[in-house]
Tab-separated table of C-alpha atoms in Angstrom:
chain	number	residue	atom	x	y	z
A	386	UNK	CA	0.000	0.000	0.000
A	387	UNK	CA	1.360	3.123	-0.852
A	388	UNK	CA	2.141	6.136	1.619
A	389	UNK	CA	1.150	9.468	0.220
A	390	UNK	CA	2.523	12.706	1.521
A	391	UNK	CA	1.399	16.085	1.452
A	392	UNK	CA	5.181	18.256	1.546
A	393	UNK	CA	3.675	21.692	0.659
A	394	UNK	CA	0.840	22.384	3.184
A	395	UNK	CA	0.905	26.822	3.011
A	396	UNK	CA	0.979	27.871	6.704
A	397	UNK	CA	-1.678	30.284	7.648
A	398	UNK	CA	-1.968	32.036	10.457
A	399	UNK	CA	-5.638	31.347	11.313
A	400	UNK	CA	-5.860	28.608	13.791
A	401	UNK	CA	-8.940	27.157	12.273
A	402	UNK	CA	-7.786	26.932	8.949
A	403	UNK	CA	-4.658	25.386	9.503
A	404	UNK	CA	-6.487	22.802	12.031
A	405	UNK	CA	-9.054	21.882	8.952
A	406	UNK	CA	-6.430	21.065	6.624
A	407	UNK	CA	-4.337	18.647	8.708
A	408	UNK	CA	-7.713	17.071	9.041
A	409	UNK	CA	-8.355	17.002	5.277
A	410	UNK	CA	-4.866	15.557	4.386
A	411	UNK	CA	-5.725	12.601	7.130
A	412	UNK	CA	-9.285	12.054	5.527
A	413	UNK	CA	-8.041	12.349	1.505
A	414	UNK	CA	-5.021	9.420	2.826
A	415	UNK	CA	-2.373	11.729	3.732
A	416	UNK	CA	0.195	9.770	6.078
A	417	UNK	CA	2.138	12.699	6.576
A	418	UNK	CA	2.119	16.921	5.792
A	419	UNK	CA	4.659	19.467	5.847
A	420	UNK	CA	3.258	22.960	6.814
A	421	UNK	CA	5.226	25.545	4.117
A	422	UNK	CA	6.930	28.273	5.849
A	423	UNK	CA	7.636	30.985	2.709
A	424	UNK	CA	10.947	33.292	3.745
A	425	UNK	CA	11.428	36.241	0.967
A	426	UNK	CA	14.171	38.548	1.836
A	427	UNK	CA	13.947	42.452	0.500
A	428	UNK	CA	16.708	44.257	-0.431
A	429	UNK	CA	15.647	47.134	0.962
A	430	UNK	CA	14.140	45.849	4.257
A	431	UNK	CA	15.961	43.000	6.604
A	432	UNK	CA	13.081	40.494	6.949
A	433	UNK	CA	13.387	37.751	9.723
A	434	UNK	CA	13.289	34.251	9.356
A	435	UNK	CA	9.520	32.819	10.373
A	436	UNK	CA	10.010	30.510	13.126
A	437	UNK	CA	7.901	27.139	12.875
A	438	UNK	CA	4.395	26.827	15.007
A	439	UNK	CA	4.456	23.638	17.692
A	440	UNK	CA	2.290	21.755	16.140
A	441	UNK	CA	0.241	21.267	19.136
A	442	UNK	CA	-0.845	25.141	18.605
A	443	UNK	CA	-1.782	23.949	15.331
A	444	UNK	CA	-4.624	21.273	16.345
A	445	UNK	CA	-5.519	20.444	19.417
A	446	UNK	CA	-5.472	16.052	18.420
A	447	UNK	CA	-3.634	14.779	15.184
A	448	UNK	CA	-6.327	13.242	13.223
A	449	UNK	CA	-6.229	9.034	12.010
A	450	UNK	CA	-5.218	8.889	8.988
A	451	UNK	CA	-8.247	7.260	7.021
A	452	UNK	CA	-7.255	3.401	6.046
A	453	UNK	CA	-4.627	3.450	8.620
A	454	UNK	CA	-4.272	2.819	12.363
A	455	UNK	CA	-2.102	5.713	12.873
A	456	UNK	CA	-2.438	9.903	13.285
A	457	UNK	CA	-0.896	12.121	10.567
A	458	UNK	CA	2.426	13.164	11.228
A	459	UNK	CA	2.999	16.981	11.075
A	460	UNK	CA	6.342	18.672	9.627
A	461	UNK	CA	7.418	21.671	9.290
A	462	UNK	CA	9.288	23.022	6.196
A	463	UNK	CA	11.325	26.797	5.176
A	464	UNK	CA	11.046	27.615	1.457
A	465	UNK	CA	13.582	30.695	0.511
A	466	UNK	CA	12.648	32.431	-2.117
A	467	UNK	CA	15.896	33.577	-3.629
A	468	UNK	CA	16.808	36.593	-6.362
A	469	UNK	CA	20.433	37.123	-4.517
A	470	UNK	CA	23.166	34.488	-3.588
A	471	UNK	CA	23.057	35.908	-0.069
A	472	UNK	CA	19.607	35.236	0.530
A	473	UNK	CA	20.473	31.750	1.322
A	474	UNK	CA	22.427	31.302	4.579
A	475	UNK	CA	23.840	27.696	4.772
A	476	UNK	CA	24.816	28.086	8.270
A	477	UNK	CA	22.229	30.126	9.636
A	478	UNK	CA	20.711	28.425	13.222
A	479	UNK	CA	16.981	29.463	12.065
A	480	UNK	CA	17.132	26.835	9.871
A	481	UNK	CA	17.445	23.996	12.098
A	482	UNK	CA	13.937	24.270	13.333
A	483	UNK	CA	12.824	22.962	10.327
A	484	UNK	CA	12.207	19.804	9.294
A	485	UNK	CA	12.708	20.300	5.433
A	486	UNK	CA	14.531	23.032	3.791
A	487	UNK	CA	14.072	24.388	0.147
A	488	UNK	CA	15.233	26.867	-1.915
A	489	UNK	CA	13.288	28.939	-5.100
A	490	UNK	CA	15.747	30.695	-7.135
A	491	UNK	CA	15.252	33.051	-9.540
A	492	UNK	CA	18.073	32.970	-12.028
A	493	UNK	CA	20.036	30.651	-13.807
A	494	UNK	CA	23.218	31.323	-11.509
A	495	UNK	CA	21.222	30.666	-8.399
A	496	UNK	CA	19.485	27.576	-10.158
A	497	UNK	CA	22.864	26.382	-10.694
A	498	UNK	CA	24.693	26.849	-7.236
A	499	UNK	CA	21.354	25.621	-5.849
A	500	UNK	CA	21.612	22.106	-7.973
A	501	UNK	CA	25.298	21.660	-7.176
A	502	UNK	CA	25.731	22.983	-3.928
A	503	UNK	CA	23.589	23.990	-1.164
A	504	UNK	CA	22.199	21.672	1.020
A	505	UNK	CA	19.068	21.425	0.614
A	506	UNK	CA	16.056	19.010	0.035
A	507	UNK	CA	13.982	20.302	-2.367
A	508	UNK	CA	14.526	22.960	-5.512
A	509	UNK	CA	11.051	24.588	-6.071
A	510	UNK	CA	10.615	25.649	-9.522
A	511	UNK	CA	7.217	28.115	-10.614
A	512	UNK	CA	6.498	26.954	-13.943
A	513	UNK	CA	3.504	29.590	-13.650
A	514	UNK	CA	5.491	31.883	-16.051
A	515	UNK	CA	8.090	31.969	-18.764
A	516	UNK	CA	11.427	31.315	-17.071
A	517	UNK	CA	14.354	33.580	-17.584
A	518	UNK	CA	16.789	29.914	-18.262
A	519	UNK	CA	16.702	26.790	-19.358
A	520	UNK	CA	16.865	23.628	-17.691
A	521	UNK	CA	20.161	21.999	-18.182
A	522	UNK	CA	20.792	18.264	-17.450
A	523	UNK	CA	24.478	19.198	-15.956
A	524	UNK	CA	23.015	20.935	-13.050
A	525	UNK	CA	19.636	18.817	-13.045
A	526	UNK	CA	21.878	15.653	-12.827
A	527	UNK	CA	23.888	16.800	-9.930
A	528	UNK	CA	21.295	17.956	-8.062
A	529	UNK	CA	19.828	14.181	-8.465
A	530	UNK	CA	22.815	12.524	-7.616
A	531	UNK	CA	22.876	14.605	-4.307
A	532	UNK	CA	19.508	13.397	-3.445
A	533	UNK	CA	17.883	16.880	-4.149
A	534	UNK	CA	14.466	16.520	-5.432
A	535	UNK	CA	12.810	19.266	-7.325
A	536	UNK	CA	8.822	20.571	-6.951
A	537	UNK	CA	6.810	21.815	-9.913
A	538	UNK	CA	4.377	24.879	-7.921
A	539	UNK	CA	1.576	24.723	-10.714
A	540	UNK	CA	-1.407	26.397	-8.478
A	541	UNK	CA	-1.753	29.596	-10.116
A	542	UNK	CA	-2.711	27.672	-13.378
A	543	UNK	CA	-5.728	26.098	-12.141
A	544	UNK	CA	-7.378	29.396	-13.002
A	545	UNK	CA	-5.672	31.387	-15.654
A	546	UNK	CA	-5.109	29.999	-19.069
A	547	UNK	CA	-2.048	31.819	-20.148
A	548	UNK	CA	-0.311	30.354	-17.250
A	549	UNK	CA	-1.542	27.102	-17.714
A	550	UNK	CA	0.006	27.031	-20.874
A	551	UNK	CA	3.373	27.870	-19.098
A	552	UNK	CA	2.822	25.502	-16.490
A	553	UNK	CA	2.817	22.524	-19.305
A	554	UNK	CA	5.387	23.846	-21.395
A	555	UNK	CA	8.153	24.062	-18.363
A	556	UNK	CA	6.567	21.063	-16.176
A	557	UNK	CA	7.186	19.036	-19.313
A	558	UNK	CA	10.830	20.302	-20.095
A	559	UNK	CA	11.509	20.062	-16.065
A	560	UNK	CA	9.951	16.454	-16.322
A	561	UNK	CA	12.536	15.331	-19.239
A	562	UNK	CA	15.258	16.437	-17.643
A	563	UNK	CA	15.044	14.853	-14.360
A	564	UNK	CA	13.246	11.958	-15.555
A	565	UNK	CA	9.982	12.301	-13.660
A	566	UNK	CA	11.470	12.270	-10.277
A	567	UNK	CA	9.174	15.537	-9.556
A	568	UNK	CA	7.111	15.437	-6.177
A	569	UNK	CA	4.105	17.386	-7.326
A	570	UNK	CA	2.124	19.512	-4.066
A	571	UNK	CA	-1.470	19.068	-4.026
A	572	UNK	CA	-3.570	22.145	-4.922
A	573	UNK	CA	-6.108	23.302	-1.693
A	574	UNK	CA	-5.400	19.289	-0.704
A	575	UNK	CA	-6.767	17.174	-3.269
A	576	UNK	CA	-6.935	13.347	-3.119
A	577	UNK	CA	-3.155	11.817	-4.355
A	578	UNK	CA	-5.223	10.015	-7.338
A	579	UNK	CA	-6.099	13.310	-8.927
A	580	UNK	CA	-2.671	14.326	-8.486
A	581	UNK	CA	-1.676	10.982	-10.085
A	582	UNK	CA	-3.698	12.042	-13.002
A	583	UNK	CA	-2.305	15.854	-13.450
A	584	UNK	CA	1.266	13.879	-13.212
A	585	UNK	CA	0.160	12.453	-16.626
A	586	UNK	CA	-0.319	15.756	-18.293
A	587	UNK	CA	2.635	16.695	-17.296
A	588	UNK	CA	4.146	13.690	-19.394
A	589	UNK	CA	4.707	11.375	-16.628
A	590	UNK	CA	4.026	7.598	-16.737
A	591	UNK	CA	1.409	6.433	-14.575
A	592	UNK	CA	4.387	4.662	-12.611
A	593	UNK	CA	6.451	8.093	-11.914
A	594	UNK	CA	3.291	9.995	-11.519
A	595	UNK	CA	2.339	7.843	-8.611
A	596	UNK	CA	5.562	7.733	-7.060
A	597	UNK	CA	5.872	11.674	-7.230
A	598	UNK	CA	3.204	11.890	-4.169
A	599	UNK	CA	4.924	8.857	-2.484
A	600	UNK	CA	8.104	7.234	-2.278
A	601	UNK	CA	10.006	10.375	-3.804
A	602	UNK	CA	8.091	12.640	-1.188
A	603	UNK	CA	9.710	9.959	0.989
A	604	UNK	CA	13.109	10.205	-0.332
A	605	UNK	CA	13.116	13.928	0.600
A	606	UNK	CA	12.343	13.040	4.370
A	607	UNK	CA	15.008	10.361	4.228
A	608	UNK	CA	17.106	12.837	2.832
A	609	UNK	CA	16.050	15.930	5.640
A	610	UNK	CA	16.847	13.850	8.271
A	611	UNK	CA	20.115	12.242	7.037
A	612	UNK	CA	21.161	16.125	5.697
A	613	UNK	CA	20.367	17.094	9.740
A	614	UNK	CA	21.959	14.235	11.632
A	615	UNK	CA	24.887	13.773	9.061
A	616	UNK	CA	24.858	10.269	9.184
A	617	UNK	CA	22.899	7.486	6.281
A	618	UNK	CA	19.850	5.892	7.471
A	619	UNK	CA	19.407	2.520	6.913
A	620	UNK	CA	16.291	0.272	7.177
A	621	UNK	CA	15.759	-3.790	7.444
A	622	UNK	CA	12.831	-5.837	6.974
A	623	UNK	CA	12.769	-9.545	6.918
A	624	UNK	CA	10.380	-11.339	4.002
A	625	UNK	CA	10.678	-14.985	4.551
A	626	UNK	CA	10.396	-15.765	8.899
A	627	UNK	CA	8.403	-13.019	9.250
A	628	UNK	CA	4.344	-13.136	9.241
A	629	UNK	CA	1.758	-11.603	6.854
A	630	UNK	CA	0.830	-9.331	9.159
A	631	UNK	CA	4.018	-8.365	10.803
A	632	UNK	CA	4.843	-7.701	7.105
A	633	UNK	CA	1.981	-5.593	6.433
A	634	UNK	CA	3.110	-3.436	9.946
A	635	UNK	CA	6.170	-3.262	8.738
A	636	UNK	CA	5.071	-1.319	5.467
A	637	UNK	CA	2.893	0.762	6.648
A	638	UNK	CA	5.981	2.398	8.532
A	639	UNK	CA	8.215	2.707	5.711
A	640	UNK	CA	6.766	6.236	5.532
A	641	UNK	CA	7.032	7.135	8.920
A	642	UNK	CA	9.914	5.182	10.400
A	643	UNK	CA	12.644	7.025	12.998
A	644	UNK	CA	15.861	7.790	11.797
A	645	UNK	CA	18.436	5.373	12.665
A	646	UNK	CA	21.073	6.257	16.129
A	647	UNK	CA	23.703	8.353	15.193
A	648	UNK	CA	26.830	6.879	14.619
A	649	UNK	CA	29.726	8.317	16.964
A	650	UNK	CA	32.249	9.699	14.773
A	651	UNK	CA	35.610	8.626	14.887
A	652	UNK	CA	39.310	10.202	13.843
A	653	UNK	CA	41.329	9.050	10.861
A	654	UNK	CA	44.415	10.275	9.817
């Protein structure tokens, strides 16, 4: 069974609203959400970093997710929207209270240093309107071998045809140059099947269009928490001895399991 995430949840201020969309994500099959924190910096005007809301002052109880045994997990996740190379601080303490970190850049150059090296989890790309650059496979390739997933923001063309055109032309281009490994954010929380389906427009297989609201969604936590701890995480599951059910259990975490213990680092010479 596969384990659907939700990785681009908008935070809102409004208690309410944010409390009726964690429960939405848990009814449409979400197994977990991560609530978008969006950091622009101004030239002009020193902005601070948004700290993350404890979840608790989010909902009061974590919903079940619906078909599972289990609540919804909650993360928390900083997108920087960047135009500037100092924009992005790679050693700045804010950013440890977040689960997930992305970056949206702006410009070729900051595409580029983006793909090859900050560390970060997820490149967001607005396809919403004609991009100033093209996507290259150098920097789209390194970015993939560094785990680095990117995330196609098509909302605005729900509603306006000119960008919906936009939104095909670049999705499609992105698509073929990272070959469909493209977690795609569902719009106002729609069910992962109708995401499946806009996947397909977008010229994925039915394969990669699943996968982009599950296992690669999954890859980025793997990736947040191994980027965080410095240290690989590594899971084992017995097929043969093992029961049916205690099989079944043991999927149903694969989305949700802890991060393995730190190893203690050692000296060599």
């Amino acid at each position: 069974m596969s384990v659907f995430m939700d990785l681009n949840v908008s935070f809102s201020a409004e208690r309410s609203r944010m409390t009726k969309l964690i429960e939405a994500a848990a009814h449409l099959g979400f197994s977990t959400v991560a609530i978008n924190y969006v950091f622009e910096p101004m030239a002009k005007k020193k902005l601070e970093i948004p700290m993350p809301t404890p979840v608790k002052e989010l909902i009061d109880q974590l919903p079940v997710v619906q078909g599972r045994s289990r609540p919804i997990r909650v993360l928390n996740r900083l997108t920087v929207v960047m135009s500037d190379s100092s924009h992005f601080r790679p050693n700045a303490t804010e950013y440890r209270g977040f689960d997930l970190l992305a970056v949206q850049p702006t410009t070729e150059k900051l595409f580029h240093a983006a793909c090859m090296l900050y560390d970060v989890d997820i490149i967001c790309i607005s396809v919403t309107e004609k991009l100033p650059f093209f996507f290259k496979r150098a920097p789209v390739n390194g970015a993939m071998d560094r785990g680095v997933v990117f995330e196609v923001s098509y909302s605005a063309a729900i509603r306006d045809s000119t960008r919906r055109r936009y939104t095909i032309a670049n999705a499609v281009s992105l698509m073929e140059s990272c070959k469909g490994k493209v977690p795609l954010p569902p719009l106002e929380l729609r069910g992962p099947y109708d995401i499946t389906n806009l996947g397909l427009l977008f010229g994925l297989s039915e394969g990669d269009a699943k996968e982009a609201v599950s296992s690669t969604c999954r890859s980025v936590v793997l990736h947040a928490e191994s980027r965080k701890s410095a240290s690989g995480i590594i899971y084992t599951m017995k097929t043969c001895s093992e029961s049916s059910s205690q099989q079944e259990a043991l999927a149903a975490d694969l989305g949700e399991a802890p991060a393995a213990k730190r190893a203690k680092p050692h000296l060599t010479q």
